Coordinates of C-alpha atoms and ligand atoms in Angstrom, one line a residue:
M1 CA 30.1 -13.9 0.0
T2 CA 33.0 -13.7 2.4
A3 CA 33.9 -16.1 5.1
R4 CA 32.1 -15.6 8.4
T5 CA 34.0 -13.3 10.7
Q6 CA 33.3 -11.1 13.7
R7 CA 33.5 -7.3 13.3
S8 CA 32.5 -4.6 15.6
F9 CA 29.9 -2.0 14.6
G10 CA 32.5 0.7 15.0
D11 CA 34.4 -0.6 11.9
R12 CA 31.1 -0.4 10.0
A13 CA 31.4 3.4 9.8
V14 CA 34.7 3.0 8.0
L15 CA 32.9 0.8 5.4
Y16 CA 30.3 3.4 4.7
W17 CA 32.2 5.2 2.3
S18 CA 34.0 2.3 0.7
A19 CA 32.7 0.4 -2.5
M20 CA 32.0 -2.6 -0.5
L21 CA 28.9 -3.1 1.8
E22 CA 28.8 -5.6 4.7
T23 CA 25.8 -7.2 6.1
L24 CA 25.7 -8.3 9.7
N25 CA 23.7 -10.4 12.0
P26 CA 22.9 -7.5 14.5
A27 CA 22.0 -10.1 17.1
T28 CA 25.4 -11.6 17.3
G29 CA 27.7 -8.9 15.3
E30 CA 28.6 -11.7 12.9
V31 CA 29.5 -10.5 9.3
L32 CA 27.2 -12.5 7.0
A33 CA 28.3 -11.3 3.6
T34 CA 30.0 -8.4 1.8
F35 CA 28.8 -7.0 -1.5
P36 CA 30.1 -4.6 -4.0
V37 CA 28.2 -1.3 -4.0
H38 CA 26.4 -0.5 -7.3
G39 CA 27.5 2.8 -9.1
S40 CA 25.5 5.1 -11.5
R41 CA 26.5 3.1 -14.5
E42 CA 24.9 0.0 -13.1
V43 CA 21.8 1.9 -12.4
E44 CA 21.6 3.1 -15.9
A45 CA 22.1 -0.3 -17.4
A46 CA 19.6 -1.8 -14.9
V47 CA 16.9 0.9 -16.1
A48 CA 17.7 0.3 -19.8
Q49 CA 17.2 -3.5 -19.4
A50 CA 14.2 -3.0 -17.3
R51 CA 12.6 -0.9 -19.9
E52 CA 12.9 -3.6 -22.5
A53 CA 11.6 -6.2 -20.1
A54 CA 8.7 -4.0 -19.1
V55 CA 7.3 -4.0 -22.6
W56 CA 7.5 -7.7 -22.7
W57 CA 5.9 -8.0 -19.3
A58 CA 3.0 -5.7 -20.1
G59 CA 2.4 -7.3 -23.5
L60 CA 2.0 -10.7 -21.6
G61 CA -1.4 -9.5 -20.5
W62 CA -3.1 -10.1 -17.2
S63 CA -3.3 -13.9 -17.6
G64 CA 0.3 -14.4 -18.4
R65 CA 1.5 -12.1 -15.5
R66 CA -1.0 -13.9 -13.1
I67 CA 0.5 -17.3 -13.8
R68 CA 3.9 -16.1 -12.8
L69 CA 2.7 -14.3 -9.8
L70 CA 0.9 -17.4 -8.7
A71 CA 4.2 -19.3 -9.4
W72 CA 6.0 -16.7 -7.1
K73 CA 3.5 -17.2 -4.4
S74 CA 3.9 -21.2 -4.5
H75 CA 7.6 -20.6 -4.4
L76 CA 7.3 -18.3 -1.2
T77 CA 5.2 -20.9 0.5
R78 CA 7.4 -23.8 -0.4
Y79 CA 10.6 -21.8 0.8
M80 CA 9.1 -20.0 3.7
A81 CA 11.3 -21.5 6.3
R82 CA 14.6 -20.6 4.3
L83 CA 13.4 -17.1 3.6
A84 CA 12.3 -16.5 7.2
Q85 CA 15.8 -17.8 8.4
L86 CA 17.6 -15.2 6.2
V87 CA 15.3 -12.3 7.2
H88 CA 15.9 -13.4 10.9
D89 CA 19.7 -13.7 10.3
E90 CA 19.9 -10.3 8.6
T91 CA 17.6 -8.4 11.0
G92 CA 18.2 -9.9 14.3
K93 CA 14.3 -10.4 14.7
P94 CA 12.8 -13.4 16.2
L95 CA 12.0 -16.2 13.7
D96 CA 8.4 -15.7 14.5
D97 CA 8.5 -12.1 13.4
A98 CA 10.5 -12.9 10.3
K99 CA 7.9 -15.7 9.3
L100 CA 5.3 -12.9 9.5
E101 CA 7.0 -11.0 6.8
I102 CA 6.9 -13.8 4.4
I103 CA 3.2 -14.5 5.2
L104 CA 2.3 -11.0 4.6
A105 CA 3.9 -11.1 1.2
I106 CA 2.1 -14.5 0.3
V107 CA -1.2 -13.0 1.3
H108 CA -0.5 -9.9 -0.8
I109 CA 0.5 -11.7 -3.9
D110 CA -2.7 -13.8 -3.6
W111 CA -4.6 -10.7 -3.2
A112 CA -3.2 -9.1 -6.2
A113 CA -3.5 -12.3 -8.3
R114 CA -7.2 -12.3 -7.4
H115 CA -8.1 -8.6 -7.7
A116 CA -5.7 -6.9 -10.0
R117 CA -7.6 -7.8 -13.1
R118 CA -10.7 -6.3 -11.8
V119 CA -9.0 -3.1 -10.4
L120 CA -7.3 -2.5 -13.8
R121 CA -10.3 -3.2 -16.0
P122 CA -11.3 -0.2 -17.9
R123 CA -14.0 1.9 -16.2
R124 CA -16.9 3.5 -18.1
V125 CA -17.5 6.9 -16.7
R126 CA -21.1 8.4 -16.6
S127 CA -21.0 12.2 -17.3
G128 CA -23.6 14.9 -16.7
L129 CA -25.8 16.6 -19.1
A130 CA -23.0 18.9 -20.2
A131 CA -21.1 16.0 -21.6
I132 CA -24.2 14.1 -22.9
N133 CA -22.8 13.5 -26.2
Q134 CA -19.6 11.9 -24.8
A135 CA -18.9 8.4 -23.7
S136 CA -15.8 8.2 -21.5
T137 CA -13.7 5.3 -20.4
V138 CA -10.8 5.3 -18.1
E139 CA -8.0 2.9 -19.0
Y140 CA -5.0 1.9 -16.8
H141 CA -1.6 1.5 -18.5
P142 CA 1.6 0.3 -16.7
L143 CA 4.0 3.2 -16.2
G144 CA 7.1 1.3 -17.2
V145 CA 9.9 1.0 -14.7
V146 CA 9.1 1.5 -11.0
G147 CA 11.9 2.1 -8.3
V148 CA 11.0 0.7 -5.1
I149 CA 13.3 2.1 -2.2
G150 CA 12.9 0.1 1.1
P151 CA 13.7 0.3 4.7
W152 CA 15.6 -2.1 7.0
N153 CA 12.8 -2.8 9.5
Y154 CA 10.8 -5.0 7.2
P155 CA 13.1 -5.9 4.3
F156 CA 10.7 -8.4 2.8
T157 CA 7.3 -6.7 3.6
N158 CA 8.2 -3.1 2.7
G159 CA 10.9 -3.8 0.1
V160 CA 9.9 -6.8 -1.9
G161 CA 6.3 -6.4 -0.8
D162 CA 5.8 -3.2 -2.7
A163 CA 7.1 -4.8 -5.9
I164 CA 4.1 -7.1 -5.8
P165 CA 1.4 -4.5 -7.0
A166 CA 3.9 -2.8 -9.3
L167 CA 4.6 -6.0 -11.0
A168 CA 0.9 -6.9 -11.1
A169 CA 0.1 -3.7 -12.8
G170 CA 2.5 -4.6 -15.6
N171 CA 5.7 -2.7 -14.6
A172 CA 9.3 -3.8 -14.2
V173 CA 10.8 -3.1 -10.9
I174 CA 14.2 -2.0 -9.7
H175 CA 14.5 -2.6 -5.9
K176 CA 17.0 -0.6 -3.8
P177 CA 16.9 -2.3 -0.4
S178 CA 18.4 -0.7 2.6
S179 CA 22.1 -1.0 2.7
V180 CA 21.5 -2.6 6.1
T181 CA 19.5 -5.7 4.7
P182 CA 20.3 -6.4 1.0
M183 CA 20.4 -10.1 1.3
T184 CA 16.8 -10.7 1.5
A185 CA 16.2 -8.7 -1.7
L186 CA 18.9 -10.5 -3.5
L187 CA 17.4 -13.9 -2.6
M188 CA 14.0 -12.8 -4.1
D189 CA 15.7 -11.7 -7.2
E190 CA 17.1 -15.4 -7.6
A191 CA 13.7 -16.6 -6.6
L192 CA 11.8 -14.7 -9.3
R193 CA 14.1 -16.1 -11.9
E194 CA 13.3 -19.5 -10.7
C195 CA 9.6 -18.8 -11.0
G196 CA 10.1 -18.1 -14.8
L197 CA 10.3 -14.3 -14.9
P198 CA 13.0 -13.1 -17.2
D199 CA 16.2 -11.5 -15.4
D200 CA 15.2 -7.9 -15.9
I201 CA 11.7 -7.7 -14.5
F202 CA 13.0 -7.5 -11.0
Q203 CA 16.4 -6.2 -10.3
V204 CA 18.2 -5.3 -7.1
L205 CA 20.6 -2.4 -6.7
V206 CA 22.9 -2.7 -3.7
G207 CA 24.0 0.7 -2.1
R208 CA 23.2 3.5 0.2
G209 CA 21.4 6.8 -0.2
P210 CA 23.2 8.0 -3.4
I211 CA 22.2 5.0 -5.3
G212 CA 18.6 5.8 -4.5
L213 CA 19.0 9.4 -5.7
T214 CA 20.5 8.1 -9.1
L215 CA 17.7 5.8 -9.5
I216 CA 15.1 8.5 -8.9
D217 CA 16.4 10.3 -11.8
Q218 CA 15.7 7.5 -14.2
V219 CA 12.6 5.5 -13.3
D220 CA 8.8 6.4 -14.1
M221 CA 7.7 6.2 -10.5
V222 CA 9.2 6.0 -7.0
M223 CA 7.8 3.9 -4.3
F224 CA 9.6 4.9 -1.1
T225 CA 9.3 3.5 2.3
G226 CA 11.6 5.0 5.0
S227 CA 12.0 8.0 7.3
T228 CA 10.1 11.3 6.9
E229 CA 13.5 13.0 6.6
T230 CA 14.6 10.9 3.5
G231 CA 11.1 11.0 2.2
K232 CA 11.4 14.8 1.9
K233 CA 14.7 14.4 -0.2
V234 CA 13.2 11.8 -2.4
M235 CA 10.3 14.1 -3.3
E236 CA 12.6 17.0 -3.8
R237 CA 14.8 14.9 -6.2
A238 CA 11.7 13.5 -7.9
A239 CA 10.6 17.0 -8.7
K240 CA 13.4 17.8 -10.9
T241 CA 12.0 15.2 -13.5
L242 CA 8.4 15.4 -12.2
T243 CA 8.5 11.7 -11.5
P244 CA 5.6 10.7 -9.3
V245 CA 6.2 9.5 -5.9
S246 CA 4.5 7.5 -3.2
L247 CA 5.7 7.9 0.1
E248 CA 5.3 5.6 3.3
L249 CA 7.0 7.5 6.0
G250 CA 7.5 7.5 9.8
G251 CA 5.0 7.7 12.4
K252 CA 4.3 8.2 16.3
D253 CA 1.3 6.1 16.6
P254 CA -0.9 6.9 19.6
M255 CA -3.0 4.3 21.5
I256 CA -6.0 5.7 23.6
V257 CA -7.4 3.6 26.4
L258 CA -10.8 4.8 27.6
A259 CA -12.0 4.1 31.1
D260 CA -14.6 1.6 30.1
A261 CA -11.9 -0.5 28.0
D262 CA -11.3 -4.2 28.6
L263 CA -8.2 -3.8 30.6
D264 CA -6.7 -7.2 30.0
R265 CA -7.0 -6.9 26.2
S266 CA -5.8 -3.3 26.2
A267 CA -2.7 -4.2 28.3
N268 CA -2.0 -7.3 26.3
A269 CA -2.3 -5.3 23.0
A270 CA -0.3 -2.4 24.2
V271 CA 2.6 -4.8 25.1
F272 CA 2.3 -6.7 21.8
W273 CA 1.9 -3.8 19.4
S274 CA 4.8 -1.8 21.0
M275 CA 7.2 -4.6 21.4
Q276 CA 6.6 -6.8 18.4
N277 CA 9.5 -6.7 16.0
G278 CA 11.4 -5.0 18.7
G279 CA 9.3 -1.8 18.3
Q280 CA 10.9 -1.3 15.0
T281 CA 7.5 -1.2 12.9
C282 CA 6.3 2.0 11.3
I283 CA 3.0 1.4 12.8
S284 CA 4.2 0.2 16.3
V285 CA 2.2 1.8 19.3
E286 CA 4.7 4.5 20.1
R287 CA 2.8 6.2 22.9
V288 CA -0.3 5.5 25.1
Y289 CA -3.0 7.9 26.7
V290 CA -5.0 6.4 29.5
E291 CA -7.9 7.9 31.2
E292 CA -7.2 8.8 34.8
P293 CA -9.7 6.3 36.6
I294 CA -7.7 3.2 35.2
Y295 CA -4.2 4.7 34.5
E296 CA -2.3 3.2 37.6
E297 CA -4.0 -0.4 37.1
F298 CA -3.2 -0.3 33.3
V299 CA 0.3 0.9 34.0
A300 CA 0.9 -1.9 36.6
M301 CA -0.6 -4.6 34.3
V302 CA 1.6 -3.4 31.3
A303 CA 4.8 -3.2 33.4
E304 CA 4.3 -6.7 34.6
R305 CA 3.8 -8.1 31.2
V306 CA 6.8 -6.4 29.8
R307 CA 9.0 -7.4 32.6
A308 CA 8.0 -11.1 31.6
L309 CA 9.2 -10.8 28.0
R310 CA 12.2 -12.9 26.9
Q311 CA 14.8 -11.0 25.1
G312 CA 18.1 -12.3 23.5
V313 CA 19.7 -13.6 20.4
P314 CA 16.7 -15.3 18.8
G315 CA 16.8 -19.0 18.1
D316 CA 14.2 -21.3 16.9
F317 CA 10.4 -20.4 17.0
G318 CA 9.3 -19.3 20.5
S319 CA 12.8 -18.8 21.9
V320 CA 12.4 -15.0 22.6
E321 CA 9.7 -12.4 22.1
V322 CA 12.1 -9.5 21.6
G323 CA 15.4 -9.7 19.5
S324 CA 18.0 -7.0 18.7
F325 CA 18.0 -3.7 16.8
T326 CA 18.2 -4.3 12.9
N327 CA 20.1 -1.1 12.4
P328 CA 22.6 -0.9 15.4
P329 CA 22.9 3.0 15.5
Q330 CA 19.1 3.2 16.1
I331 CA 19.9 2.2 19.8
E332 CA 21.4 5.7 20.3
I333 CA 18.0 7.3 19.5
V334 CA 16.2 5.0 22.0
E335 CA 18.8 5.6 24.7
A336 CA 18.4 9.4 24.2
H337 CA 14.7 9.3 24.4
V338 CA 14.8 7.3 27.7
A339 CA 17.6 9.6 29.2
D340 CA 15.5 12.6 28.2
A341 CA 12.5 11.4 29.7
V342 CA 14.1 10.2 32.9
A343 CA 15.8 13.6 33.3
K344 CA 12.5 15.2 33.0
G345 CA 10.8 13.2 35.7
A346 CA 9.6 10.0 34.1
R347 CA 9.6 6.7 36.0
V348 CA 11.2 3.6 34.5
L349 CA 8.9 0.6 35.4
A350 CA 10.6 -2.0 33.3
G351 CA 13.9 -2.1 31.3
G352 CA 15.6 1.1 30.5
Q353 CA 19.1 -0.4 29.7
R354 CA 21.1 -1.4 26.9
L355 CA 22.4 -5.0 27.1
Q356 CA 26.0 -5.6 27.2
T357 CA 26.4 -8.3 24.4
D358 CA 28.0 -8.6 21.1
G359 CA 24.7 -7.7 19.4
T360 CA 22.7 -4.5 19.9
F361 CA 19.9 -4.8 22.4
F362 CA 17.8 -2.4 24.5
E363 CA 15.6 -3.9 27.2
P364 CA 11.8 -3.8 26.6
T365 CA 11.0 -0.5 28.6
V366 CA 8.0 1.0 30.1
L367 CA 8.0 4.7 31.1
A368 CA 5.2 6.3 33.4
G369 CA 4.7 9.8 34.3
V370 CA 5.6 11.2 30.7
D371 CA 4.3 14.2 29.1
H372 CA 4.8 16.3 25.8
T373 CA 7.8 18.0 26.9
M374 CA 9.6 14.7 26.5
A375 CA 11.1 13.3 23.1
C376 CA 9.6 9.8 23.7
M377 CA 6.1 11.4 23.4
T378 CA 6.8 13.6 20.2
E379 CA 9.5 12.0 18.2
E380 CA 9.6 8.6 16.4
T381 CA 11.6 6.3 18.9
F382 CA 11.5 3.2 16.8
G383 CA 12.6 0.8 19.6
P384 CA 11.2 -1.4 22.4
T385 CA 9.8 1.4 24.6
L386 CA 6.4 2.2 25.7
P387 CA 5.6 5.7 27.4
I388 CA 2.2 5.8 29.2
M389 CA 0.6 9.2 29.9
K390 CA -2.5 9.8 32.1
V391 CA -5.2 12.2 30.7
R392 CA -8.3 13.6 32.2
D393 CA -10.7 12.4 29.5
A394 CA -11.1 11.4 25.8
D395 CA -10.9 15.0 24.6
E396 CA -7.6 15.5 26.2
A397 CA -6.4 12.2 24.7
I398 CA -7.5 13.2 21.2
K399 CA -5.9 16.6 21.4
L400 CA -2.6 15.0 22.5
A401 CA -2.8 12.3 19.9
N402 CA -3.1 14.8 17.2
D403 CA -0.4 17.0 18.7
T404 CA 2.2 15.5 16.3
P405 CA 3.6 16.2 12.8
Y406 CA 2.8 12.5 12.0
G407 CA -0.5 10.9 11.1
L408 CA 0.2 7.1 10.2
Q409 CA -2.0 5.1 12.4
A410 CA -3.7 5.1 15.8
S411 CA -5.8 2.8 18.1
V412 CA -8.6 3.4 20.5
Y413 CA -9.8 0.9 23.3
T414 CA -13.2 0.8 24.7
K415 CA -16.2 -1.5 25.2
D416 CA -18.5 1.0 23.5
I417 CA -17.8 0.5 19.8
A418 CA -19.8 3.5 19.0
K419 CA -17.8 5.8 21.2
G420 CA -14.7 4.1 19.8
E421 CA -15.7 5.0 16.2
A422 CA -16.5 8.7 17.3
V423 CA -13.1 9.0 18.8
A424 CA -11.5 7.3 15.8
R425 CA -12.9 9.8 13.4
R426 CA -11.5 12.8 15.4
I427 CA -8.0 11.5 15.2
Q428 CA -5.7 12.7 12.3
A429 CA -4.3 9.5 11.0
G430 CA -4.5 7.4 7.7
A431 CA -6.0 4.4 9.7
V432 CA -7.5 4.2 13.2
V433 CA -8.2 0.7 14.7
V434 CA -10.8 0.2 17.5
N435 CA -9.7 -2.5 20.0
D436 CA -6.6 -3.5 18.1
A437 CA -3.8 -1.7 16.5
N438 CA -2.0 -2.7 13.2
A439 CA -4.7 -5.4 12.3
N440 CA -5.5 -3.3 9.3
Y441 CA -2.2 -4.2 7.5
I442 CA -3.7 -7.5 6.6
A443 CA -6.9 -6.0 5.4
L444 CA -5.4 -5.6 1.9
E445 CA -8.8 -4.4 0.5
A446 CA -8.3 -1.3 2.5
P447 CA -6.0 1.6 1.5
M448 CA -3.3 2.4 4.0
G449 CA -1.3 5.6 3.9
G450 CA -0.2 8.5 6.2
W451 CA -1.5 11.9 6.7
K452 CA 0.5 14.9 7.5
Q453 CA 4.3 14.1 7.4
S454 CA 3.6 10.2 7.5
G455 CA 3.3 10.0 3.7
L456 CA 1.7 10.7 0.3
G457 CA -0.5 8.3 -1.4
V458 CA -1.5 4.7 -0.2
R459 CA -0.6 1.1 -0.4
H460 CA -3.1 -1.8 -0.6
G461 CA -6.6 -1.6 -2.0
A462 CA -7.5 -0.6 -5.6
E463 CA -5.4 2.5 -5.3
G464 CA -2.5 0.6 -4.2
I465 CA -2.4 -1.0 -7.7
R466 CA -3.8 1.8 -9.8
K467 CA -0.9 4.2 -8.5
Y468 CA 1.5 2.2 -10.5
C469 CA -0.4 3.1 -13.7
R470 CA -0.8 6.0 -16.1
R471 CA -4.6 6.7 -16.4
Q472 CA -5.8 7.4 -19.9
T473 CA -9.4 8.6 -20.6
I474 CA -10.8 7.7 -23.9
V475 CA -13.8 9.8 -25.0
L476 CA -16.1 8.7 -27.8
T477 CA -18.4 11.2 -29.4
R478 CA -21.8 9.7 -29.6
F479 CA -23.4 11.7 -32.3
A480 CA -20.6 13.2 -34.4
M481 CA -22.5 15.9 -36.5
K482 CA -20.9 18.2 -38.9
K483 CA -20.7 20.9 -36.3
D484 CA -21.6 21.2 -32.6
L485 CA -23.5 24.1 -31.5
Y486 CA -20.4 25.8 -29.7
F487 CA -18.1 25.6 -32.9
F488 CA -17.2 28.6 -34.7
P489 CA -18.5 31.0 -35.9
Y490 CA -19.6 32.6 -32.8
G491 CA -23.1 34.3 -32.8
K492 CA -25.2 36.5 -30.5
G493 CA -28.3 34.3 -30.9
K494 CA -26.3 31.1 -30.4
S495 CA -24.4 32.2 -27.4
E496 CA -27.8 33.6 -25.7
F497 CA -29.3 30.3 -26.3
L498 CA -26.6 28.3 -24.7
V499 CA -26.9 30.7 -21.7
R500 CA -30.5 30.2 -21.4
L501 CA -29.9 26.5 -21.7
L502 CA -27.3 26.5 -19.0
K503 CA -29.6 28.5 -16.7
L504 CA -32.3 25.9 -17.3
L505 CA -30.1 23.0 -16.5
Y506 CA -28.1 24.3 -13.7
G507 CA -29.9 27.4 -12.4
R508 CA -31.9 26.1 -9.7
G509 CA -30.5 26.2 -6.3
A510 CA -31.2 24.0 -3.4
R511 CA -34.7 24.5 -1.8
D512 CA -34.7 25.9 1.6
Ligands
NAD601 P1 15.8 5.7 5.7 O1 14.9 6.8 5.4 O2 16.9 5.9 6.5 O3 16.1 4.8 4.5 C1 15.1 4.2 3.6 C2 15.8 4.0 2.2 O4 16.1 5.1 1.7 C3 17.0 3.1 2.2 O5 17.1 2.1 1.3 C4 18.1 4.1 2.2 O6 19.4 3.5 1.7 C5 17.6 5.0 1.2 N1 18.0 6.3 1.0 C6 18.7 7.0 2.1 N2 19.0 8.3 1.7 C7 18.3 8.5 0.5 C8 18.3 9.5 -0.5 N3 18.9 10.7 -0.2 N4 17.7 9.3 -1.6 C9 17.1 8.2 -1.9 N5 17.1 7.0 -1.0 C10 17.8 7.2 0.1 O7 14.7 4.7 6.6 P2 15.2 3.6 7.5 O8 16.0 3.9 8.7 O9 15.7 2.4 6.6 O10 13.7 3.0 7.9 C11 13.0 3.3 9.1 C12 12.0 4.4 8.7 O11 11.1 4.0 7.9 C13 11.2 4.7 10.0 O12 11.0 6.1 10.1 C14 9.8 3.9 9.8 O13 8.8 4.6 10.4 C15 9.8 4.0 8.3 N6 8.9 3.1 7.7 C16 7.7 3.5 7.3 C17 6.9 2.7 6.8 C18 5.4 2.8 6.4 O14 4.7 2.1 5.8 N7 5.0 4.2 6.6 C19 7.1 1.3 6.8 C20 8.4 0.9 7.3 C21 9.3 1.9 7.7

């Protein structure tokens, strides 16, 4: 690591094409470290070593792997403060948000350690009459080497975190963190060795997009979390080798507040779920639709709460609610969305400006009087902004909520739970939460994955582990006679008998 120096973000662009990569504290502009960028030779070597290690790891069996996963969990629990501090330094997020990342990983390892065995146990499959002579079992085998490519907004939860189920399923993992946040991943690499895992079971490749592409060519599966734009490139590249991909992509999560909602809870939730982590969460509330009778009151309550938020260079726990951008260029998208909204008639009720500091900060911002001609309502903003739109009724809110290429998450607020559920079912999103927003992320039993252009596949739940496996169906013949009826030679009588039998078994339709 280099000595700590100050460097402006402009200099960073020059470094983009160099063979070195710099990590900054985006809240202060301080350079934290420089790393050499890995090249295609390092990718090849890493994959070859991971292949060997994967055989050993899979051969350990579930009990052997479980002991090491539990050691990892204890390690994270013991060193939570150190890890959270590093995430906080590297991302500019409050320590309170950084700590949450480590907690989510601990809970996830715990879940995998308790459930992976059951989830991966061979499953007997009952067949219909046509296959009465067959006894089938589905077995799950590790894929081998999984490439986990992660984003900068949750370097721990979405980078290291996706290694958890892949490792639990018996694979080796090569993690390519975002070039903006490689330090967290490198520390995890060290930690896993301290927990008794051999060097090559979890490896980290430092670099930008091109390294990701090289990795895709060589691994057995790609778990990608990032933007929809990059996700499409990942899928295109993986198609060349028919490598399976799981994609967790961008979103534009709507929140719907119905007229009978508890206004205090809705306003508090809107503020928290839009501003937590500086709005840089894939499942942040990005836009709100409020029924006409409560619109003005709701907007006033939200604006008052947002104006009370404290922002600045995060210090100890509880020092600020909103930190800086983790990826400094992101501020330009946020500024453009706010400027576009204002130019088209939106009112800024809180914030609205970039802060003039060494770090990259944008004030927590509330926009009212917005509509779907504005980018802030249709494109992912990924920053501390909350545009709030008035709607006639629930039908209009649902129509607008679905008017997006994304379908990651959504939330509905009402005191009438049955109505909330009914609205939830009409929203095109992988998860819809009634009277809360991202809460499902900790319900690890339930699958989470985007619809439409928000992703492909799921994380969490049984499928979140099984996706890291090859399925193999083993079929046993119950009564292995010399010849089955349908074997050669064909004959008229035999075929007519089979047709009659088929009609008898399947020919009856549903009764009117
Ligand atoms: P990004 O797409 O720019 O980068 C993600 C990762 O892909 C990085 O490691 C990057 O280096 C790598 N990459 C870039 N180009 C590549 C290429 N051509 N081939 C292979 N890898 C390549 O995303 P980001 O800006 O780091 O993250 C923010 C985005 O991630 C937002 O859109 C957010 O919604 C999304 N996100 C989604 C989830 C989810 O679970 N759905 C979670 C977190 C973030």
